[in-house]
Coordinates of C-alpha atoms and ligand atoms in Angstrom, one line a residue:
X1 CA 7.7 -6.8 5.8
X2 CA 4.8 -4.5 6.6
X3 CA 1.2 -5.8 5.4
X4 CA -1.0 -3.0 3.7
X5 CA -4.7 -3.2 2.7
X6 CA -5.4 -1.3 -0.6
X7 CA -8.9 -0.7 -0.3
X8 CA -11.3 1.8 1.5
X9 CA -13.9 -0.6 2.3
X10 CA -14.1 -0.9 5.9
X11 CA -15.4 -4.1 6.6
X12 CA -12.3 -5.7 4.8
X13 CA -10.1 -3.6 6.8
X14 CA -11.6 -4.5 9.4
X15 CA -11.6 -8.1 9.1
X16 CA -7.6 -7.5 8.5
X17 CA -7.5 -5.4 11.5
X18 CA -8.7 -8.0 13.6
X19 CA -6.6 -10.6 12.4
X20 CA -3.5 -8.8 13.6
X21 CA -1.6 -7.9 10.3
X22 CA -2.8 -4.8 9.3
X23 CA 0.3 -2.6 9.2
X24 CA -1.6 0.0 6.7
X25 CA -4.2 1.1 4.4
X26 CA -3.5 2.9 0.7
X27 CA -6.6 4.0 -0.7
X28 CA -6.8 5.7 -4.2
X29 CA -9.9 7.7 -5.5
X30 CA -11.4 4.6 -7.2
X31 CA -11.4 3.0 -4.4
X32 CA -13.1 5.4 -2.7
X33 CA -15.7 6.0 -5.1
X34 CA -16.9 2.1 -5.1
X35 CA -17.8 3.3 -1.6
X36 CA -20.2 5.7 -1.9
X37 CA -19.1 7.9 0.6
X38 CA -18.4 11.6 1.3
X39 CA -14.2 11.7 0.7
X40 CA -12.9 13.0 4.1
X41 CA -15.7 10.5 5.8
X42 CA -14.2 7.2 4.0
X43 CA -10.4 8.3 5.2
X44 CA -10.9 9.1 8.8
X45 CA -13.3 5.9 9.3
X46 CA -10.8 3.9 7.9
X47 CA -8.0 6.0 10.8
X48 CA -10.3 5.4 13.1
X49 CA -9.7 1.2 12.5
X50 CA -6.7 1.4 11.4
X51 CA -3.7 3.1 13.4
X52 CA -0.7 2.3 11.0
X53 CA -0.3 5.1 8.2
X54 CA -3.1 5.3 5.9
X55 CA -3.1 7.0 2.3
X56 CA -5.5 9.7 0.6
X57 CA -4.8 11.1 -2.6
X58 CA -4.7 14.2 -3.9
X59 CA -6.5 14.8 -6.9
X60 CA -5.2 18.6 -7.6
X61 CA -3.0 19.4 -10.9
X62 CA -1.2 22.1 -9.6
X63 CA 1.6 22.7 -7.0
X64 CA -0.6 25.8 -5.7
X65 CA -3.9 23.6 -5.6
X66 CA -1.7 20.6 -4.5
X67 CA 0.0 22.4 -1.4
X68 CA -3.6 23.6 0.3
X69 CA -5.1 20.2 -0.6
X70 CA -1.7 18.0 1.2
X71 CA -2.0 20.1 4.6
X72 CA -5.8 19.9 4.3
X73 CA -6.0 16.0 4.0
X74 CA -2.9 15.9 6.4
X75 CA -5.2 17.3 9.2
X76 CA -8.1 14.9 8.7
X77 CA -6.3 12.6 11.4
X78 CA -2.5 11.5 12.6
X79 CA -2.1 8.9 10.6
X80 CA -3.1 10.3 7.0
X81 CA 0.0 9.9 4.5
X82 CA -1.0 12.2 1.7
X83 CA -0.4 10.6 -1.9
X84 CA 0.6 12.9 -4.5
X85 CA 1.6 11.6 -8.2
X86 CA 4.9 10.9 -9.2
X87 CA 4.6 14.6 -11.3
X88 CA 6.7 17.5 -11.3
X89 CA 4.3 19.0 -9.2
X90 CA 4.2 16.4 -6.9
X91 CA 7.8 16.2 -6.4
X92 CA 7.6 19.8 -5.7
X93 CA 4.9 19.5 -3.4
X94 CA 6.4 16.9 -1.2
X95 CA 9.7 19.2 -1.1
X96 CA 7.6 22.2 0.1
X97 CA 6.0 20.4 2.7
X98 CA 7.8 17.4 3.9
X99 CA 9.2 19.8 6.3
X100 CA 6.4 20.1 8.0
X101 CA 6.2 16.7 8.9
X102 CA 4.0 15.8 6.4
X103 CA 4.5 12.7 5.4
X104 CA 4.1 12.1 1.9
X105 CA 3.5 8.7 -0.3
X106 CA 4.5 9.4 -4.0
X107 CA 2.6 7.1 -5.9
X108 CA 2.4 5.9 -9.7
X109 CA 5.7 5.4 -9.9
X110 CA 6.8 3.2 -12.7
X111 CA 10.7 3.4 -12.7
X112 CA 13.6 3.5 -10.2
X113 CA 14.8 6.8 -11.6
X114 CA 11.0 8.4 -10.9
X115 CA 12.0 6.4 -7.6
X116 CA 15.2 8.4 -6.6
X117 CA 13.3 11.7 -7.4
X118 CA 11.2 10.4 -4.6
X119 CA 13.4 9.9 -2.2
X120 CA 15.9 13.1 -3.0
X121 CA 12.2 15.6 -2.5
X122 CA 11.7 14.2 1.2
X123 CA 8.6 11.3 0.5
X124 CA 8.0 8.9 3.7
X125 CA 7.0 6.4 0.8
X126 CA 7.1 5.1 -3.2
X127 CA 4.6 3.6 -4.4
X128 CA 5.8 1.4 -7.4
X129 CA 2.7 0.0 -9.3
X130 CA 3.7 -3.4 -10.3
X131 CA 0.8 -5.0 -11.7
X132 CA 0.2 -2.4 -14.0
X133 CA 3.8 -2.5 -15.2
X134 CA 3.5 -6.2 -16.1
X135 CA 0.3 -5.1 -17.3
X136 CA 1.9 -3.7 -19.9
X137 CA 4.7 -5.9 -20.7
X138 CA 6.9 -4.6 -18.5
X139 CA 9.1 -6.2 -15.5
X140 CA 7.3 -4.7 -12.5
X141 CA 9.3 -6.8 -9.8
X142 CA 12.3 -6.0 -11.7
X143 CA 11.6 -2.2 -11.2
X144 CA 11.2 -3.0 -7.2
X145 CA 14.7 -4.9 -7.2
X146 CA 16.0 -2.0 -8.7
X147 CA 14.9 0.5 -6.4
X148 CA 15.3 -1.2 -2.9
X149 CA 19.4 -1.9 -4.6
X150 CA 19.4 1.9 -5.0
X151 CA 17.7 2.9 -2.0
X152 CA 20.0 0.6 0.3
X153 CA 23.2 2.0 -1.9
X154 CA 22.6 5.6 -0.9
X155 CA 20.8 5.3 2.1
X156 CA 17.2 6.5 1.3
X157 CA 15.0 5.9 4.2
X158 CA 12.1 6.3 1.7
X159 CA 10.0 3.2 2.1
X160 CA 9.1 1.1 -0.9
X161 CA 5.7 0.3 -0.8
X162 CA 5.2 -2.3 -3.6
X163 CA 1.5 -1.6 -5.3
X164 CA -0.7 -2.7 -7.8
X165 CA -0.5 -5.7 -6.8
X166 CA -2.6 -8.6 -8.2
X167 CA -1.5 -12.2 -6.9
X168 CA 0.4 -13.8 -3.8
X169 CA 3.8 -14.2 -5.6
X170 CA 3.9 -10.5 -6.0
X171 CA 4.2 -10.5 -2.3
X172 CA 6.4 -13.1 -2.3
X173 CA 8.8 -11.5 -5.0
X174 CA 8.5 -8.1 -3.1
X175 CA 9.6 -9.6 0.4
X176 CA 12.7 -11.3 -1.3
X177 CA 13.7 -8.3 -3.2
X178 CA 13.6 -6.3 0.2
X179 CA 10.8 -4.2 -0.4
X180 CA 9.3 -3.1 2.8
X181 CA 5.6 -2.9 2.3
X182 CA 3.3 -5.2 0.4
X183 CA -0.2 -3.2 -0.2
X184 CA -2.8 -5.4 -1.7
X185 CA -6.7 -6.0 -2.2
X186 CA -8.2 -8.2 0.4
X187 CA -8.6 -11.0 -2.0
X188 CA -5.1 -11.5 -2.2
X189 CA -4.6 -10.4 2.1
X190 CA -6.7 -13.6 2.2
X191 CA -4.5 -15.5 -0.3
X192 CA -1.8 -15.3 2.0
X193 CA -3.1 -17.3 4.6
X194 CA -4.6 -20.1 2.8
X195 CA -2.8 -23.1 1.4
X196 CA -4.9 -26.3 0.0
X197 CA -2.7 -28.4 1.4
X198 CA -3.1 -26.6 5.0
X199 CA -7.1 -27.2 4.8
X200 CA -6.5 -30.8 3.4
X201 CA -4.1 -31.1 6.5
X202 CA -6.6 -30.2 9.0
X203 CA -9.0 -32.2 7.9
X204 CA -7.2 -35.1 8.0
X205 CA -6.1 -35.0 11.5
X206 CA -10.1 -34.1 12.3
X207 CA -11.1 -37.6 10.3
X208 CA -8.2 -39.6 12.1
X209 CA -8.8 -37.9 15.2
X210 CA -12.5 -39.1 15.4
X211 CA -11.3 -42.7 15.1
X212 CA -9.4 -42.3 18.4
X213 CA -11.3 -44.3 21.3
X214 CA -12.8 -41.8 23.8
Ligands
G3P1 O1 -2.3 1.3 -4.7 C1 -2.4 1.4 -6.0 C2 -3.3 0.4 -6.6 O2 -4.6 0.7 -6.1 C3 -3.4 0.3 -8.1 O3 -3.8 -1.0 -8.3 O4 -4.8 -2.9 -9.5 O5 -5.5 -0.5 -10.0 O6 -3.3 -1.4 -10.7 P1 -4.4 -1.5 -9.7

């Protein structure tokens, strides 16, 4: 499973960077904004860390706004997925342009059948938002289960990149389902790694080791 940072802060992407795992970075425009930086700045310092894909969102309403906006963000470096809502114009948008090699990430998506629409109109990724789902009394995993069955069923090489995520078990639940990327704030990145019974661990074998005769 592929490890994402959803953030645009850069020393927490680059903290993940240098650990090894960072397979990606999805950023959103309130990410962005907590940043205080110019738009097209944040995303290519972040490329400039990180060289898996890394996301920045469209915030045009139109297909004809929406098409010069994709292929401008698109050129802003390599590795720049450009996230359009799950929208008719979206879907439109990622039809128009996916051959072009644009490579699209459709994101709030909030059910498999929004999901397939993905998929059928060319996106690279789908970007089901989990947490907000349960959020709202919904099943979020269940939604994920649902479209990894569906995408494996038909053959969809669209990626499912599980978001809006807010706790470890999300990963957890994502990996089993099949999902291939987890994207997630740092705080739960670092969540990952830790277990209390790891640091308790460690320390033990530092106490007993210092009662070994030297
Ligand atoms: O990648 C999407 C994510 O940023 C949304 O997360 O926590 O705002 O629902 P959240």
């Amino acid at each position: 499973m592929k490890l994402f940072l959803d953030t645009a802060n850069l020393n927490e992407i680059k903290e993940a960077a240098a650990l090894g795992f960072l397979d990606g970075v999805t950023t959103n425009p309130t990410l962005i904004a907590k940043e205080k930086k110019r738009f097209d700045d944040a995303i290519r310092e972040i490329c400039d860390v990180c060289s898996g894909p890394v996301s920045a969102e469209c915030v045009s309403e139109t297909y004809e706004a929406l098409v010069p906006e994709a292929r401008r963000l698109a050129k802003l470096a390599p590795n720049v997925v450009v996230k359009v809502p799950l929208t008719k114009e979206g879907l439109k948008t990622v039809r128009a342009l996916a051959p072009e090699r644009i490579r699209f990430n459709v994101t709030l998506c909030f059910s498999a059948n929004q999901a397939i629409l993905a998929a059928k109109a060319g996106a690279a990724f789908v970007s089901p938002f989990i947490g907000r789902l349960d959020d709202a009394g919904h099943d979020g995993m269940q939604v994920i289960r649902d479209i990894c069955l569906i995408y494996r069923t038909y053959g969809y090489t669209t990626e499912v990149l599980t978001a809006s995520i807010r706790h470890p078990l999300h990963v957890l639940e994502a990996a089993k389902a099949g999902a291939h990327i987890a994207t997630m704030p740092f705080a739960v990145f670092d969540k990952l790694i830790s277990h209390p019974l790891t640091d308790a661990g460690v320390q033990r074998f530092l106490d007993d080791y210092r009662k070994i005769p030297r």
